[in-house]
CSV table of C-alpha atoms in Angstrom, one decimal:
chain,number,residue,atom,x,y,z
A,1,MET,CA,0.0,0.0,0.0
A,2,ARG,CA,1.3,3.4,-1.0
A,3,ILE,CA,2.2,5.8,1.8
A,4,SER,CA,-0.1,8.4,0.3
A,5,THR,CA,-2.9,5.8,0.4
A,6,ARG,CA,-2.3,5.2,4.1
A,7,PHE,CA,-2.5,8.9,4.9
A,8,GLY,CA,-5.6,9.1,2.7
A,9,MET,CA,-7.3,6.3,4.7
A,10,GLY,CA,-6.3,8.2,7.9
A,11,ALA,CA,-8.0,11.3,6.6
A,12,ALA,CA,-11.0,9.3,5.6
A,13,LEU,CA,-11.4,7.8,9.0
A,14,ALA,CA,-11.4,11.3,10.4
A,15,VAL,CA,-13.8,12.8,7.8
A,16,LEU,CA,-16.4,10.0,7.6
A,17,PRO,CA,-17.5,10.2,11.2
A,18,LEU,CA,-17.5,13.9,11.0
A,19,LEU,CA,-19.8,13.8,8.0
A,20,GLY,CA,-22.1,11.4,10.0
A,21,VAL,CA,-22.1,13.9,12.8
A,22,MET,CA,-23.0,16.7,10.4
A,23,ALA,CA,-25.9,14.7,8.9
A,24,TYR,CA,-27.1,13.8,12.4
A,25,SER,CA,-26.8,17.4,13.5
A,26,VAL,CA,-28.7,18.7,10.5
A,27,GLU,CA,-31.6,16.2,11.1
A,28,ARG,CA,-31.7,17.1,14.8
A,29,MET,CA,-31.5,20.8,14.0
A,30,GLN,CA,-34.6,20.4,11.8
A,31,GLY,CA,-36.3,18.9,14.8
A,32,LEU,CA,-35.3,21.9,16.9
A,33,ALA,CA,-36.6,24.3,14.3
A,34,GLN,CA,-40.0,22.4,14.3
A,35,SER,CA,-40.0,22.6,18.1
A,36,ASN,CA,-39.4,26.3,18.0
A,37,GLU,CA,-42.2,26.6,15.5
A,38,ARG,CA,-44.6,24.7,17.8
A,39,ILE,CA,-43.5,26.8,20.8
A,40,THR,CA,-44.2,30.0,18.8
A,41,MET,CA,-47.7,28.7,17.7
A,42,ARG,CA,-48.5,27.8,21.3
A,43,GLN,CA,-47.5,31.3,22.4
A,44,LEU,CA,-49.9,32.7,19.8
A,45,VAL,CA,-52.6,30.5,21.1
A,46,GLY,CA,-52.0,31.7,24.6
A,47,ILE,CA,-52.1,35.3,23.5
A,48,GLN,CA,-55.2,34.7,21.5
A,49,MET,CA,-56.9,33.1,24.5
A,50,SER,CA,-55.9,35.9,26.9
A,51,SER,CA,-56.5,38.9,24.7
A,52,GLY,CA,-59.4,37.4,22.6
A,53,VAL,CA,-61.7,34.8,24.1
A,54,ILE,CA,-61.3,35.6,27.8
A,55,ARG,CA,-61.6,39.4,27.2
A,56,ARG,CA,-64.7,38.9,25.1
A,57,LEU,CA,-66.3,36.7,27.7
A,58,GLU,CA,-65.8,39.6,30.2
A,59,ARG,CA,-67.4,42.0,27.7
A,60,LEU,CA,-70.4,39.6,27.2
A,61,GLU,CA,-70.9,39.5,30.9
A,62,GLU,CA,-70.8,43.3,31.0
A,63,TYR,CA,-73.3,43.7,28.0
A,64,GLN,CA,-75.7,41.2,29.6
A,65,ARG,CA,-75.8,43.1,32.9
A,66,LYS,CA,-76.3,46.5,31.2
A,67,TYR,CA,-79.0,45.1,28.9
A,68,VAL,CA,-80.9,43.7,31.9
A,69,VAL,CA,-80.7,47.0,33.7
A,70,SER,CA,-81.4,49.4,30.8
A,71,ASP,CA,-83.3,47.2,28.4
A,72,ASP,CA,-81.3,49.0,25.7
A,73,TYR,CA,-81.4,47.1,22.3
A,74,GLY,CA,-77.9,48.4,21.5
A,75,TYR,CA,-76.4,46.2,24.3
A,76,ALA,CA,-78.3,43.2,22.9
A,77,LEU,CA,-76.8,43.9,19.5
A,78,LYS,CA,-73.3,44.2,20.9
A,79,PHE,CA,-73.9,41.0,22.9
A,80,ALA,CA,-74.9,39.1,19.7
A,81,GLN,CA,-72.0,40.6,17.7
A,82,THR,CA,-69.5,39.6,20.4
A,83,VAL,CA,-70.9,36.0,20.5
A,84,ASP,CA,-70.4,35.7,16.7
A,85,ALA,CA,-66.9,37.1,16.8
A,86,THR,CA,-65.9,34.8,19.6
A,87,SER,CA,-67.4,31.8,17.8
A,88,THR,CA,-65.3,32.7,14.7
A,89,GLU,CA,-62.2,33.1,16.8
A,90,LEU,CA,-62.7,29.7,18.4
A,91,LEU,CA,-63.1,28.1,15.1
A,92,GLU,CA,-59.8,29.6,14.0
A,93,LEU,CA,-58.1,28.3,17.1
A,94,ARG,CA,-56.4,25.4,15.4
A,95,PRO,CA,-52.7,25.3,16.6
A,96,TRP,CA,-50.3,23.2,14.6
A,97,ARG,CA,-49.9,19.6,16.0
A,98,LEU,CA,-51.9,19.9,19.2
A,99,SER,CA,-50.9,17.7,22.1
A,100,PRO,CA,-53.7,15.4,23.3
A,101,GLU,CA,-54.2,17.6,26.4
A,102,GLU,CA,-54.5,20.8,24.2
A,103,ASP,CA,-56.9,19.1,21.8
A,104,ALA,CA,-59.2,17.9,24.6
A,105,ALA,CA,-59.2,21.4,26.2
A,106,VAL,CA,-60.0,23.2,22.9
A,107,ARG,CA,-62.7,20.6,22.0
A,108,ASN,CA,-64.4,21.1,25.4
A,109,LEU,CA,-64.3,24.9,25.1
A,110,ARG,CA,-65.8,24.7,21.6
A,111,GLU,CA,-68.5,22.4,22.5
A,112,ARG,CA,-69.4,24.5,25.6
A,113,TRP,CA,-69.3,27.7,23.6
A,114,GLN,CA,-71.5,26.2,20.8
A,115,ALA,CA,-74.1,25.3,23.4
A,116,PHE,CA,-73.7,28.8,24.9
A,117,ALA,CA,-74.1,30.5,21.4
A,118,GLU,CA,-77.3,28.5,20.7
A,119,ARG,CA,-78.8,29.7,24.0
A,120,SER,CA,-77.3,33.2,23.9
A,121,HIS,CA,-80.7,34.9,23.4
A,122,ILE,CA,-82.0,33.1,26.5
A,123,ILE,CA,-79.0,33.8,28.6
A,124,LEU,CA,-79.3,37.5,27.6
A,125,THR,CA,-82.4,37.7,29.7
A,126,ALA,CA,-81.6,35.0,32.3
A,127,GLY,CA,-81.1,35.6,36.0
A,128,ASP,CA,-77.8,36.6,37.5
A,129,ASP,CA,-77.1,33.2,39.0
A,130,GLU,CA,-77.6,31.3,35.8
A,131,VAL,CA,-75.5,33.9,33.8
A,132,ALA,CA,-72.7,33.8,36.4
A,133,ARG,CA,-72.5,30.0,36.3
A,134,GLU,CA,-72.5,30.0,32.5
A,135,PHE,CA,-69.7,32.6,32.2
A,136,ASP,CA,-67.6,31.0,35.0
A,137,THR,CA,-67.7,27.6,33.2
A,138,LEU,CA,-66.6,29.3,29.9
A,139,LEU,CA,-63.8,31.2,31.7
A,140,THR,CA,-62.6,28.0,33.4
A,141,LEU,CA,-62.5,26.1,30.0
A,142,ALA,CA,-60.7,29.0,28.4
A,143,LYS,CA,-58.1,29.0,31.1
A,144,GLU,CA,-57.7,25.3,30.8
A,145,VAL,CA,-56.8,25.8,27.1
A,146,GLN,CA,-54.2,28.4,28.2
A,147,GLU,CA,-52.8,26.1,30.8
A,148,ALA,CA,-52.6,23.2,28.4
A,149,THR,CA,-50.8,25.3,25.7
A,150,TYR,CA,-48.5,26.7,28.4
A,151,GLN,CA,-47.6,23.2,29.7
A,152,ALA,CA,-47.1,21.9,26.1
A,153,ALA,CA,-44.8,24.8,25.4
A,154,VAL,CA,-42.8,24.1,28.6
A,155,ASP,CA,-42.5,20.4,27.6
A,156,GLU,CA,-41.4,21.5,24.1
A,157,VAL,CA,-38.7,23.7,25.6
A,158,GLU,CA,-37.4,20.9,27.8
A,159,THR,CA,-37.4,18.5,24.8
A,160,ALA,CA,-35.5,21.1,22.7
A,161,THR,CA,-33.0,21.6,25.5
A,162,THR,CA,-32.5,17.9,25.8
A,163,VAL,CA,-32.0,17.6,22.0
A,164,ARG,CA,-29.6,20.4,22.0
A,165,GLU,CA,-27.5,18.8,24.8
A,166,GLU,CA,-27.7,15.5,23.0
A,167,ILE,CA,-26.5,17.1,19.7
A,168,ARG,CA,-23.6,18.7,21.6
A,169,ARG,CA,-22.6,15.6,23.4
A,170,THR,CA,-22.9,13.4,20.3
A,171,ALA,CA,-20.8,15.9,18.2
A,172,PHE,CA,-18.1,16.0,20.9
A,173,VAL,CA,-18.0,12.2,21.3
A,174,VAL,CA,-18.1,11.4,17.6
A,175,ALA,CA,-15.5,14.1,16.8
A,176,GLY,CA,-13.3,12.7,19.6
A,177,ILE,CA,-13.6,9.2,18.3
A,178,ALA,CA,-12.9,10.4,14.7
A,179,LEU,CA,-9.8,12.3,15.9
A,180,LEU,CA,-8.7,9.3,18.0
A,181,LEU,CA,-9.1,6.9,15.1
A,182,SER,CA,-7.3,9.3,12.8
A,183,LEU,CA,-4.5,9.9,15.2
A,184,THR,CA,-4.1,6.2,15.9
A,185,LEU,CA,-3.8,5.3,12.2
A,186,ILE,CA,-1.4,8.2,11.6
A,187,LEU,CA,0.7,7.3,14.7
A,188,LEU,CA,0.9,3.7,13.6
A,189,THR,CA,1.8,4.8,10.1
A,190,VAL,CA,4.4,7.2,11.4
A,191,ARG,CA,5.8,4.6,13.7
A,192,SER,CA,6.1,2.1,10.9
A,193,LEU,CA,7.7,4.8,8.7
A,194,ARG,CA,10.1,5.8,11.5
A,195,THR,CA,11.2,2.2,12.1
A,196,ARG,CA,11.9,1.7,8.4
A,197,ILE,CA,13.7,5.1,8.1
A,198,GLU,CA,15.8,4.3,11.2
A,199,HIS,CA,16.7,1.0,9.6
A,200,LEU,CA,17.6,2.9,6.4
A,201,MET,CA,19.8,5.3,8.5
A,202,LEU,CA,21.5,2.3,10.2
A,203,GLY,CA,22.1,0.8,6.8
A,204,THR,CA,23.5,4.1,5.5
A,205,ALA,CA,25.8,4.4,8.5
A,206,ALA,CA,27.0,0.8,8.1
A,207,VAL,CA,27.7,1.3,4.4
A,208,SER,CA,29.5,4.5,5.1
A,209,ARG,CA,31.8,2.4,7.4
A,210,GLY,CA,32.4,-0.1,4.6
A,211,ALA,CA,30.0,-2.8,5.6
A,212,PHE,CA,28.8,-3.6,2.1
A,213,SER,CA,27.0,-6.8,3.2
A,214,PHE,CA,24.2,-4.8,4.8
A,215,GLN,CA,20.8,-5.3,3.1
A,216,LEU,CA,17.5,-3.6,3.9
A,217,GLU,CA,14.3,-5.7,4.2
A,218,VAL,CA,11.7,-4.7,1.6
A,219,GLN,CA,8.6,-4.7,3.9
A,220,ALA,CA,6.0,-3.2,1.5
A,221,ASP,CA,5.4,-2.2,-2.1
A,222,ASP,CA,5.4,1.5,-1.4
A,223,GLU,CA,7.8,4.5,-1.8
A,224,LEU,CA,10.1,3.3,1.0
A,225,GLY,CA,10.1,-0.2,-0.4
A,226,GLU,CA,11.4,1.3,-3.7
A,227,VAL,CA,14.0,3.2,-1.7
A,228,ALA,CA,15.0,-0.1,0.0
A,229,ARG,CA,15.3,-1.9,-3.3
A,230,ALA,CA,17.4,0.9,-4.8
A,231,PHE,CA,19.6,0.9,-1.6
A,232,ASN,CA,20.1,-2.8,-1.9
A,233,ARG,CA,21.1,-2.5,-5.5
A,234,MET,CA,23.5,0.3,-4.6
A,235,VAL,CA,25.1,-1.8,-1.9
A,236,ASP,CA,25.4,-4.8,-4.2
A,237,ALA,CA,27.2,-2.5,-6.8
A,238,LEU,CA,29.4,-1.1,-4.0
A,239,ARG,CA,30.3,-4.6,-2.8
A,240,GLN,CA,31.2,-5.6,-6.3
A,241,LEU,CA,33.3,-2.5,-6.7
A,242,GLU,CA,35.0,-3.1,-3.3
A,243,ARG,CA,35.7,-6.6,-4.3
A,244,MET,CA,37.2,-5.5,-7.6
A,245,LYS,CA,39.3,-2.9,-5.8
A,246,ALA,CA,40.5,-5.4,-3.3
A,247,ASP,CA,41.3,-7.9,-6.0
A,248,PHE,CA,43.2,-5.1,-7.9
A,249,ILE,CA,45.1,-4.0,-4.8
A,250,SER,CA,45.9,-7.6,-3.9
A,251,SER,CA,47.1,-8.5,-7.4
A,252,VAL,CA,49.2,-5.3,-7.8
A,253,SER,CA,50.7,-5.7,-4.3
A,254,HIS,CA,51.7,-9.3,-5.0
A,255,GLU,CA,53.1,-8.3,-8.4
A,256,LEU,CA,55.1,-5.4,-6.7
A,257,LYS,CA,56.4,-7.7,-4.0
A,258,THR,CA,58.6,-9.8,-6.3
A,259,PRO,CA,60.7,-6.9,-7.9
A,260,LEU,CA,60.9,-5.2,-4.5
A,261,VAL,CA,62.4,-8.3,-2.9
A,262,ALA,CA,64.8,-8.5,-5.8
A,263,MET,CA,65.8,-4.9,-5.3
A,264,LEU,CA,66.3,-5.3,-1.6
A,265,GLU,CA,68.4,-8.5,-2.1
A,266,THR,CA,70.5,-6.7,-4.7
A,267,ASN,CA,71.0,-3.7,-2.4
A,268,HIS,CA,72.1,-6.0,0.4
A,269,LEU,CA,74.6,-7.8,-1.9
A,270,LEU,CA,76.0,-4.4,-2.9
A,271,LEU,CA,76.2,-3.2,0.7
A,272,ASP,CA,78.0,-6.5,1.6
A,273,GLU,CA,80.4,-5.6,-1.2
A,274,VAL,CA,79.9,-9.0,-2.8
A,275,PRO,CA,80.4,-7.5,-6.3
A,276,GLY,CA,83.2,-5.3,-5.1
A,277,PRO,CA,84.2,-2.5,-2.8
A,278,LEU,CA,82.0,0.7,-2.6
A,279,THR,CA,83.0,4.3,-2.1
A,280,GLU,CA,81.5,6.1,0.8
A,281,ARG,CA,79.2,8.1,-1.5
A,282,GLN,CA,78.0,4.9,-3.3
A,283,GLU,CA,77.3,3.2,0.0
A,284,ARG,CA,75.2,6.1,1.2
A,285,MET,CA,73.2,6.2,-2.0
A,286,ILE,CA,72.5,2.4,-1.8
A,287,ARG,CA,71.4,2.7,1.8
A,288,LEU,CA,69.0,5.5,1.0
A,289,ASN,CA,67.6,3.3,-1.9
A,290,THR,CA,67.3,0.3,0.5
A,291,GLN,CA,65.4,2.4,3.1
A,292,ALA,CA,63.0,3.7,0.5
A,293,ALA,CA,62.4,0.1,-0.8
A,294,GLN,CA,61.8,-1.1,2.8
A,295,ARG,CA,59.2,1.6,3.4
A,296,LEU,CA,57.6,0.8,0.1
A,297,SER,CA,57.5,-2.9,1.0
A,298,SER,CA,56.0,-2.0,4.4
A,299,MET,CA,53.3,0.0,2.7
A,300,ILE,CA,52.5,-2.8,0.3
A,301,SER,CA,52.3,-5.2,3.3
A,302,ASP,CA,49.8,-2.8,5.0
A,303,LEU,CA,47.7,-2.7,1.8
A,304,LEU,CA,47.6,-6.5,1.6
A,305,GLU,CA,46.8,-6.7,5.3
A,306,LEU,CA,43.9,-4.2,5.0
A,307,SER,CA,42.6,-6.0,2.0
A,308,ARG,CA,42.6,-9.3,3.9
A,309,LEU,CA,40.9,-7.7,6.9
A,310,LYS,CA,38.2,-6.2,4.7
A,311,ALA,CA,37.5,-9.7,3.4
A,312,GLU,CA,37.1,-10.7,7.0
A,313,LEU,CA,39.6,-13.5,6.6
A,314,ARG,CA,42.2,-15.0,9.0
A,315,TYR,CA,40.3,-14.5,12.3
A,316,GLN,CA,40.7,-17.3,14.7
A,317,MET,CA,38.4,-16.5,17.7
A,318,SER,CA,38.9,-18.0,21.1
A,319,ASP,CA,39.0,-16.9,24.7
A,320,HIS,CA,42.2,-15.2,25.8
A,321,ASP,CA,43.4,-13.2,28.8
A,322,VAL,CA,44.2,-9.9,27.2
A,323,ARG,CA,46.4,-8.9,30.1
A,324,GLU,CA,49.0,-11.6,29.1
A,325,LEU,CA,48.6,-10.7,25.4
A,326,THR,CA,49.1,-7.0,26.1
A,327,GLN,CA,52.3,-7.7,28.2
A,328,SER,CA,53.7,-9.9,25.4
A,329,ALA,CA,53.0,-7.3,22.7
A,330,VAL,CA,54.5,-4.4,24.7
A,331,SER,CA,57.6,-6.4,25.7
A,332,GLU,CA,58.5,-6.9,22.0
A,333,LEU,CA,58.7,-3.1,21.6
A,334,GLU,CA,60.8,-2.3,24.7
A,335,ALA,CA,64.0,-2.3,22.7
A,336,LEU,CA,62.6,0.2,20.2
A,337,ALA,CA,61.4,2.4,23.0
A,338,LEU,CA,64.8,2.2,24.7
A,339,GLU,CA,66.5,3.2,21.4
A,340,ARG,CA,64.3,6.3,21.1
A,341,ALA,CA,64.8,7.2,24.8
A,342,VAL,CA,61.1,6.9,25.6
A,343,LYS,CA,59.8,5.3,28.8
A,344,LEU,CA,57.4,2.5,28.0
A,345,GLU,CA,55.5,0.7,30.8
A,346,VAL,CA,52.3,-1.3,31.3
A,347,ALA,CA,50.1,-0.4,34.3
A,348,PRO,CA,49.9,-3.4,36.7
A,349,LEU,CA,46.7,-5.4,36.6
A,350,THR,CA,46.2,-8.4,38.8
A,351,ALA,CA,42.8,-9.6,37.7
A,352,SER,CA,42.5,-11.5,34.4
A,353,LEU,CA,40.3,-10.1,31.6
A,354,MET,CA,38.9,-12.8,29.3
A,355,VAL,CA,38.0,-11.6,25.9
A,356,ARG,CA,36.9,-13.7,22.9
A,357,CYS,CA,39.4,-12.6,20.2
A,358,ASP,CA,42.0,-13.5,17.7
A,359,ALA,CA,45.2,-13.4,19.8
A,360,ASP,CA,47.5,-12.4,16.9
A,361,ARG,CA,45.2,-9.6,15.8
A,362,PHE,CA,44.9,-8.3,19.4
A,363,ILE,CA,48.7,-8.2,19.6
A,364,GLN,CA,48.7,-6.4,16.3
A,365,ILE,CA,46.3,-3.7,17.7
A,366,VAL,CA,48.5,-3.1,20.7
A,367,GLN,CA,51.7,-3.0,18.7
A,368,ASN,CA,50.3,-0.7,16.1
A,369,LEU,CA,49.0,1.8,18.8
A,370,VAL,CA,52.3,1.7,20.7
A,371,GLU,CA,54.4,2.1,17.5
A,372,ASN,CA,52.2,5.0,16.5
A,373,ALA,CA,52.7,6.6,20.0
A,374,LEU,CA,56.5,6.0,19.7
A,375,LYS,CA,56.5,7.8,16.4
A,376,TYR,CA,55.1,11.0,17.9
A,377,THR,CA,56.5,10.9,21.4
A,378,PRO,CA,59.8,12.9,21.7
A,379,SER,CA,62.9,11.6,23.4
A,380,GLY,CA,62.5,11.7,27.2
A,381,GLY,CA,58.8,11.2,26.9
A,382,ARG,CA,56.6,8.6,28.3
A,383,ILE,CA,54.0,6.0,27.1
A,384,GLU,CA,51.7,4.1,29.4
A,385,VAL,CA,49.6,1.0,28.4
A,386,GLY,CA,46.7,0.2,30.7
A,387,LEU,CA,43.9,-2.3,30.9
A,388,SER,CA,40.7,-1.9,32.9
A,389,THR,CA,37.0,-2.7,32.7
A,390,VAL,CA,34.2,-0.2,31.7
A,391,SER,CA,30.4,-0.3,31.5
A,392,PRO,CA,28.4,1.3,28.6
A,393,ALA,CA,27.9,4.4,30.8
A,394,GLY,CA,31.7,5.0,30.8
A,395,LEU,CA,31.9,4.9,27.0
A,396,PRO,CA,31.6,8.1,24.9
A,397,GLU,CA,28.2,8.7,23.4
A,398,ALA,CA,29.4,8.3,19.9
A,399,THR,CA,30.9,5.0,20.8
A,400,ARG,CA,27.7,3.8,22.4
A,401,ALA,CA,25.8,4.8,19.3
A,402,ARG,CA,28.3,2.9,17.1
A,403,LEU,CA,27.9,-0.2,19.3
A,404,GLY,CA,24.1,0.2,19.7
A,405,LEU,CA,24.3,0.3,23.5
A,406,GLU,CA,22.1,1.9,26.2
A,407,PRO,CA,23.9,3.8,29.0
A,408,ARG,CA,22.4,1.4,31.6
A,409,GLY,CA,23.2,-1.8,29.7
A,410,LEU,CA,24.5,-4.9,31.4
A,411,GLU,CA,27.5,-5.3,29.0
A,412,GLU,CA,31.0,-5.0,30.3
A,413,TYR,CA,34.0,-4.1,28.2
A,414,ALA,CA,37.8,-4.5,28.5
A,415,LEU,CA,39.3,-1.1,28.0
A,416,LEU,CA,42.8,-0.9,26.5
A,417,THR,CA,44.5,2.6,26.8
A,418,VAL,CA,47.7,3.7,25.2
A,419,ASP,CA,48.6,7.2,26.7
A,420,ASP,CA,51.6,9.2,25.5
A,421,SER,CA,53.2,12.6,26.3
A,422,GLY,CA,53.4,13.7,22.7
A,423,PRO,CA,51.8,16.7,21.0
A,424,GLY,CA,48.3,15.2,20.9
A,425,ILE,CA,45.7,15.1,18.1
A,426,PRO,CA,43.5,18.1,17.4
A,427,GLU,CA,39.8,17.6,17.9
A,428,GLU,CA,39.0,18.0,14.2
A,429,ASP,CA,41.4,15.1,13.3
A,430,ARG,CA,40.4,12.6,15.9
A,431,GLU,CA,37.9,10.8,13.7
A,432,ARG,CA,39.9,11.2,10.4
A,433,VAL,CA,43.0,9.5,11.8
A,434,PHE,CA,41.1,6.2,11.3
A,435,GLU,CA,40.6,6.9,7.6
A,436,LYS,CA,42.7,5.1,5.0
A,437,PHE,CA,45.7,7.1,3.8
A,438,PHE,CA,45.0,10.0,6.1
A,439,ARG,CA,48.3,11.6,7.3
A,440,ARG,CA,48.5,14.5,9.7
A,441,GLN,CA,50.6,17.5,9.0
A,442,LEU,CA,52.8,16.6,12.0
A,443,GLU,CA,54.0,13.4,10.3
A,444,PRO,CA,57.6,12.4,11.1
A,445,ALA,CA,60.0,12.0,8.3
A,446,GLY,CA,59.7,8.6,6.6
A,447,GLY,CA,56.3,8.0,8.1
A,448,SER,CA,53.9,5.3,7.0
A,449,VAL,CA,51.3,5.5,4.3
A,450,GLY,CA,48.5,6.1,6.9
A,451,LEU,CA,47.0,2.6,7.2
A,452,GLY,CA,47.9,1.6,10.7
A,453,LEU,CA,44.9,3.0,12.5
A,454,ALA,CA,42.6,2.0,9.7
A,455,ILE,CA,43.8,-1.5,10.2
A,456,CYS,CA,43.2,-1.3,13.9
A,457,ARG,CA,39.7,-0.1,13.4
A,458,GLU,CA,38.9,-3.0,11.0
A,459,ILE,CA,40.2,-5.5,13.6
A,460,VAL,CA,38.4,-3.9,16.5
A,461,GLU,CA,35.1,-3.6,14.8
A,462,ALA,CA,35.4,-7.2,13.6
A,463,HIS,CA,35.6,-8.1,17.3
A,464,GLY,CA,32.4,-6.1,18.1
A,465,GLY,CA,34.3,-3.3,19.8
A,466,ALA,CA,35.2,0.3,19.2
A,467,ILE,CA,38.3,2.5,19.0
A,468,TRP,CA,38.5,6.2,19.6
A,469,VAL,CA,40.9,9.1,20.5
A,470,ALA,CA,40.8,11.0,23.9
A,471,ASP,CA,42.9,13.4,25.8
A,472,SER,CA,45.8,11.7,27.7
A,473,ARG,CA,46.5,12.4,31.3
A,474,LEU,CA,50.2,12.5,30.3
A,475,GLY,CA,49.4,15.6,28.1
A,476,GLY,CA,49.3,13.9,24.7
A,477,THR,CA,47.1,11.4,23.0
A,478,SER,CA,45.1,8.6,24.5
A,479,MET,CA,44.2,5.8,22.1
A,480,ARG,CA,41.4,3.7,23.6
A,481,VAL,CA,40.0,0.3,22.5
A,482,ALA,CA,36.9,-1.3,24.1
A,483,LEU,CA,36.3,-5.0,23.5
A,484,PRO,CA,33.4,-7.0,25.0
A,485,LEU,CA,34.4,-9.3,27.9
A,486,GLU,CA,33.7,-13.0,27.6
A,487,ALA,CA,31.8,-12.8,30.9
A,488,SER,CA,29.5,-10.2,29.4
A,489,ASN,CA,29.0,-12.3,26.3
A,490,THR,CA,28.2,-15.3,28.4
A,491,ARG,CA,25.6,-13.4,30.5
A,492,ARG,CA,24.1,-12.0,27.3
A,493,ARG,CA,23.7,-15.5,25.9
A,494,ARG,CA,22.1,-16.8,29.1
A,495,MET,CA,19.6,-13.9,29.0
A,496,LEU,CA,18.7,-14.7,25.4
A,497,THR,CA,18.1,-18.4,26.2
A,498,ARG,CA,15.8,-17.8,29.2
């Protein structure tokens, strides 16, 4: 499903309930309008009764008394006209959709008035008691009509109020449900997208570090699925290109090794004066040629080594006490340190640190770091090699991110530190020193091609560890390597099998 389709469905889930609320609200609003119309009609009925029928009944009673007293025909005429007008008004008293109570009250009033109208000429001359009873009955029925219409209006208002509250509650509830459904779908979609984007970011970071075996899972046939397929094709192409480059470097390096060996052997024969004696100038020139050939041979060896490490070959993993490996590696460089008048020592560590590693590769890491420190530490300087343990909280944030660790994780790491009293490494170069062929401006004469630290990083990362640069307490550079302890690996395996 396309991403745009998902968001469209989310919008539809929000809109459809709202449309339902609108339709429901319109229907109920029509009911409210009809209620208002009925309330208005009942108000008109009440006005009509109070200002029309009841007032005319009072006038009829007045005309009847005056006619009896004065025997004036004019009052008899007014009496008859008022009776006719009231009859007409009662016939027009037909409010819209009468309630049963209203209908009964109006019907009783009409029937009683019709009987009164038929006997009006008799009532005109009747006695006071009979006239009083007749008018009291009519007034009572008229007031009953008023009361019925008033009560019906009150009920209608209460109904309208209830409907209004019901509309308001329904609108809020349905709108809330629509919003919740929409937000839920959007959050689920965003969460899915974020997970896939994070996976893409991890893949990009891995490829940037040279891990060309990384492949993204194509989870759906959408835009991100197309990106994942394109990413996988790109990684395949880069892997093939890397393999071609490694093959080329390996082939060229092997081809160069043979003539270099011949050159070195020839130079050694010349220096041993096998062909004949050399002048002082000739010997100096041949020694310079030999030194250059030896450096070139070392560079070619480094290229071959890095190519083999890239191919992840020649790793023989087993459990080793890195304390013993470190002491063995440093002891082989004591003579070089003595020659350069640099104090080299290993900080004492009594407890063993078991790490699952390739012993030869670990020794190679230690010696590369120590040789690098010897290169930059001036005569009279100092180099300290130390071993300790560290939790994820003690690692730099960038290192934790590279290893995918949480600060409160249960893992434990063996921490190898090589501190020197040299000039140190500027902040801006601390990550670049691990790049292939990177050489700092403060490079000693006859320095390497810049592959030593790149080789160290390849080995360290193949062991699931990390390497970084920090400030040394001796005033120079501190190279630090963190490798997972075997005890930590065992605990992690136990937790996974529970």
